[in-house]
Tab-separated table of C-alpha atoms in Angstrom:
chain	number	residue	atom	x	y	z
P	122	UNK	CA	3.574	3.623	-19.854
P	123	UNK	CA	0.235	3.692	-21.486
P	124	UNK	CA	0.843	5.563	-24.972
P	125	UNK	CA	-1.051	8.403	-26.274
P	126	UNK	CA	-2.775	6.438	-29.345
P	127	UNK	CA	-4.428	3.334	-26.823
P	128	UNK	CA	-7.728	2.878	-26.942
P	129	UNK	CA	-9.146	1.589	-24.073
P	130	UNK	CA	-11.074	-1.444	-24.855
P	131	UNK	CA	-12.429	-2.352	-21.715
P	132	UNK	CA	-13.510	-0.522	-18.284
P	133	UNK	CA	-13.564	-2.218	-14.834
P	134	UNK	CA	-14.538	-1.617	-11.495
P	135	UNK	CA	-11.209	-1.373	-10.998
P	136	UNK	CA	-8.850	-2.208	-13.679
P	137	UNK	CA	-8.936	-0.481	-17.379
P	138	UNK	CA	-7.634	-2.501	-20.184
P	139	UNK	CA	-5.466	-0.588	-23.004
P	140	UNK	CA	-4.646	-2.187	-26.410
P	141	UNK	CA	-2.310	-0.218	-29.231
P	142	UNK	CA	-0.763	-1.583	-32.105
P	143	UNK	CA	3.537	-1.876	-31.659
P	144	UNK	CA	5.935	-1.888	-34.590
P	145	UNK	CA	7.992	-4.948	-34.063
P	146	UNK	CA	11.910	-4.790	-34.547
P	147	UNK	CA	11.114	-6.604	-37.808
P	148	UNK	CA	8.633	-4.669	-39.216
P	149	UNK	CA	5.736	-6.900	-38.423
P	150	UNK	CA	3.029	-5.165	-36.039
P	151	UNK	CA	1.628	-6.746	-32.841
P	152	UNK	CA	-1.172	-5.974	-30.042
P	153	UNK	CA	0.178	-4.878	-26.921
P	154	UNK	CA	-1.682	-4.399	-23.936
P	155	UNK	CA	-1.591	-2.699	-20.144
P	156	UNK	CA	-3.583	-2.266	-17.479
P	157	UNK	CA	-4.404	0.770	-15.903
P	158	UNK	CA	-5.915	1.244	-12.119
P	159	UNK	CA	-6.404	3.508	-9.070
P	160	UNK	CA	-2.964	4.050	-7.198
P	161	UNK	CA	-2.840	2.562	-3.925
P	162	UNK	CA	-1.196	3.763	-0.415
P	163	UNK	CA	0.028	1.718	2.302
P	164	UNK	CA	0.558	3.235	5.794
P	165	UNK	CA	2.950	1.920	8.685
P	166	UNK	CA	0.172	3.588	11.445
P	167	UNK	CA	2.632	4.309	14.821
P	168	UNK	CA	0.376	4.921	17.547
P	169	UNK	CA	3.118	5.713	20.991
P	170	UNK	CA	5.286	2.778	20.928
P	171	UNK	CA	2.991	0.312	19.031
P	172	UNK	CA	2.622	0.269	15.561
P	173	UNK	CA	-0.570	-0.708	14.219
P	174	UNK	CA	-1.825	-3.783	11.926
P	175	UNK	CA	-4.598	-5.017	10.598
P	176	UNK	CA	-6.163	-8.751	10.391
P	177	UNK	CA	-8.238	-7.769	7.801
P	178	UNK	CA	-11.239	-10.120	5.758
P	179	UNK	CA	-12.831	-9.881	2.278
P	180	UNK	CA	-15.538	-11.523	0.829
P	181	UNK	CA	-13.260	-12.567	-2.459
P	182	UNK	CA	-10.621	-13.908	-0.396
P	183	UNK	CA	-10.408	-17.247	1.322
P	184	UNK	CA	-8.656	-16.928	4.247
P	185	UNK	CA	-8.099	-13.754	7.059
P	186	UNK	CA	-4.801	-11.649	6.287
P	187	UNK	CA	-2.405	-9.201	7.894
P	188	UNK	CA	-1.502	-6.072	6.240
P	189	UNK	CA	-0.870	-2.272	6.794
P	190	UNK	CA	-4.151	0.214	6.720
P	191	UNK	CA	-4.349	1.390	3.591
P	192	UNK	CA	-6.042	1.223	-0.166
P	193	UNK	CA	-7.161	2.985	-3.423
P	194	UNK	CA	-6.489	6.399	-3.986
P	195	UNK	CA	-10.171	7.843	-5.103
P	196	UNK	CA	-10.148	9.882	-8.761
P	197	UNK	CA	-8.645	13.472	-7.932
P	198	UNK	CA	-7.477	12.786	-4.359
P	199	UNK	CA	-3.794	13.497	-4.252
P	200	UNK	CA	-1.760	10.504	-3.118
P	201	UNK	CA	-1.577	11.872	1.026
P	202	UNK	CA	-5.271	12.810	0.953
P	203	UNK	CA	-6.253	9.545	0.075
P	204	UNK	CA	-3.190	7.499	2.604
P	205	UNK	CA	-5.107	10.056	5.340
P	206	UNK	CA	-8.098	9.170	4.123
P	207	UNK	CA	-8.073	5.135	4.253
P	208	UNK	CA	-5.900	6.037	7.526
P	209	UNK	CA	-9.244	7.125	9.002
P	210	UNK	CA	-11.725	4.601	7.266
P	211	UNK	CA	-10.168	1.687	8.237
P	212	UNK	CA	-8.512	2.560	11.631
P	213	UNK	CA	-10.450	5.633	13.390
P	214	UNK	CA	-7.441	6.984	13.400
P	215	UNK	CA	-5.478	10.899	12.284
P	216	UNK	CA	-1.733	12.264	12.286
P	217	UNK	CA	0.181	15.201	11.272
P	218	UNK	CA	2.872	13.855	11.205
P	219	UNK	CA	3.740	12.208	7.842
P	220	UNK	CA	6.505	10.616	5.858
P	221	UNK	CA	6.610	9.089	2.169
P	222	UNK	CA	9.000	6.692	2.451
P	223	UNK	CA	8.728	5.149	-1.116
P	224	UNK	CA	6.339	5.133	-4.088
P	225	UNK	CA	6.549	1.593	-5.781
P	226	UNK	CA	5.614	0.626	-9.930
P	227	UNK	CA	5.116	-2.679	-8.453
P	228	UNK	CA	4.184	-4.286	-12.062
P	229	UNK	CA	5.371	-3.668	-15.139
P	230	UNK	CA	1.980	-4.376	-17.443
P	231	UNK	CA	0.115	-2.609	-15.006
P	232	UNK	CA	-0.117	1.370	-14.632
P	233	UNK	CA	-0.067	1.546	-10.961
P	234	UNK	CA	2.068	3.435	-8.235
P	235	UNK	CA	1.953	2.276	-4.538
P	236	UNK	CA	2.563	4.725	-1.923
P	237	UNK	CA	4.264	4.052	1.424
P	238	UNK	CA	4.301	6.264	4.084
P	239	UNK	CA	4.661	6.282	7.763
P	240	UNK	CA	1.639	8.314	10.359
P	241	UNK	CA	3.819	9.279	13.040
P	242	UNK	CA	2.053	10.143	16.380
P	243	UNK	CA	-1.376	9.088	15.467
P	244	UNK	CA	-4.522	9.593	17.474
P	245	UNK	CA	-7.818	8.147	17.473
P	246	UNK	CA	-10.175	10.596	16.813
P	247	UNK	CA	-13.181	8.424	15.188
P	248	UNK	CA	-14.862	4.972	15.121
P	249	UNK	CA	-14.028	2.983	11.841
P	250	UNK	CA	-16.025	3.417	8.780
P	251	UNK	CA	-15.449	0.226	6.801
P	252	UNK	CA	-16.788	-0.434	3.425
P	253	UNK	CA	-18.646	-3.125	2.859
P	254	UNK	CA	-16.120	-5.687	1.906
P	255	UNK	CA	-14.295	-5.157	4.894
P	256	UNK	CA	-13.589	-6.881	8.066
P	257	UNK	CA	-10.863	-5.038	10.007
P	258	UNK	CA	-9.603	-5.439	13.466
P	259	UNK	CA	-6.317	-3.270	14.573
P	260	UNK	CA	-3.712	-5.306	15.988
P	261	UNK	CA	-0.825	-3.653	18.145
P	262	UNK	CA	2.468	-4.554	17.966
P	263	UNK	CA	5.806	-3.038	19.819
P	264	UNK	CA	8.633	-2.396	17.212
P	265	UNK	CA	10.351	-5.799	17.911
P	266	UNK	CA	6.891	-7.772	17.940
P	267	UNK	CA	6.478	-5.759	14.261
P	268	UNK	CA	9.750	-6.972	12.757
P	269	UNK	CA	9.109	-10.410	13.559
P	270	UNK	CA	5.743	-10.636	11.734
P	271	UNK	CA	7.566	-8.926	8.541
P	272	UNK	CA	10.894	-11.452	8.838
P	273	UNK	CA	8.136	-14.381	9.154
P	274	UNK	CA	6.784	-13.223	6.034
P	275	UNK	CA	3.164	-12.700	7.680
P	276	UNK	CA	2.506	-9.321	6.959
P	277	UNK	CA	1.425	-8.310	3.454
P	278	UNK	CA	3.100	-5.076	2.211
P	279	UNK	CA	5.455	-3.408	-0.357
P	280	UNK	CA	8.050	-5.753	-1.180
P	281	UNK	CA	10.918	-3.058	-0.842
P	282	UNK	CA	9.588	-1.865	2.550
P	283	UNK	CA	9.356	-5.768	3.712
P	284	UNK	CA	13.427	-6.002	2.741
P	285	UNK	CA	13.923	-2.879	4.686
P	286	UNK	CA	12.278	-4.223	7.416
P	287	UNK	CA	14.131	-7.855	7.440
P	288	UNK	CA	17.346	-5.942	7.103
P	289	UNK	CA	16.129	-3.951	10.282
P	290	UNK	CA	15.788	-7.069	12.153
P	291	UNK	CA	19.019	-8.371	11.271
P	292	UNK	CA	21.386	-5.330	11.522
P	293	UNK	CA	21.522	-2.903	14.090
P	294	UNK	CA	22.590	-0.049	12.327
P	295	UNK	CA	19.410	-0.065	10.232
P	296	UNK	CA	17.540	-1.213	12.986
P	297	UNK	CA	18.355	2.133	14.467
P	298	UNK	CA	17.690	3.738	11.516
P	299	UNK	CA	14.600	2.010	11.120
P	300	UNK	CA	13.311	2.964	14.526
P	301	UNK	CA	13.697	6.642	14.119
P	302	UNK	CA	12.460	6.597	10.884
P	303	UNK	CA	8.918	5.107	12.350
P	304	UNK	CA	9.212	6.825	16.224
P	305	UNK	CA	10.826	9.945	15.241
């Protein structure tokens, strides 16, 4: 956590930097630093029996991806506004059905919460409406098809969601468990 008497010494387009002064166990006194920047939410998009994916290209990055639909969280947008939100950028399309399945510090020097949550039931209701930066196209993939991307570690996502997801594979009871969780 960022303490009350940081100043922030530097401001990004998307990362802050914070610097405060720490008492040492010793005595002495040291800089510390953190990071602070826009939470982030990552959606596993169920569309019938298919759930959604995205091979997804950026100009910073070398190489095409896979990952969930998702992104930042704009200033003042609640956490599911802004999972809805990216939901609709990125993929065209809605749901009302939604579950928050986990919300992830997923660095310790960085202030930063990622959101997971799953769009049951999801419609397209609109074209995509990508930034700039982004090169999406929506990949569907049955539930078994889904687990085998994640277990061949080709899928970028939440670490804890990814173990679920192995485990899913692997063991029937939580694939069950697993299944409802995403289908209903």
């Amino acid at each position: 956590m960022i303490p009350p008497n940081a100043k922030k010494v530097f401001t990004g387009a998307i990362f802050d930097v914070y610097q405060w002064e720490q008492q040492m166990y010793d005595g002495s006194v040291q800089t510390f630093e953190r990071l602070s920047r826009p939470d982030t939410a990552e959606i596993v998009t169920v569309l019938g029996d298919k759930i959604v994916i995205q091979k997804q290209e950026q100009p910073d990055k070398p190489e095409p991806f896979l990952c969930l639909p998702g992104g930042r969280i704009e200033h003042g947008e609640n956490a599911l506004a802004g999972a809805k939100r990216e939901l609709l950028e990125e993929t065209g399309l809605a749901s009302d059905d939604w579950v928050l399945i986990g919300e992830r510090r997923l660095a310790s020097k960085i202030e930063w919460v990622d959101y997971v949550y799953v769009a049951r039931h999801c419609k397209k209701i609109a074209e995509q409406s990508l930034d700039a930066g982004e090169r999406i196209e929506l990949i569907e993939l049955s539930f078994d098809e889904f687990l085998d991307t994640v277990d061949r570690d080709e899928l970028r996502m939440e670490p804890t969601l990814r173990t679920d997801l192995v485990r899913a594979k692997y063991d029937e009871g939580s694939r069950e468990k697993m299944r409802k969780l995403l289908f209903g």
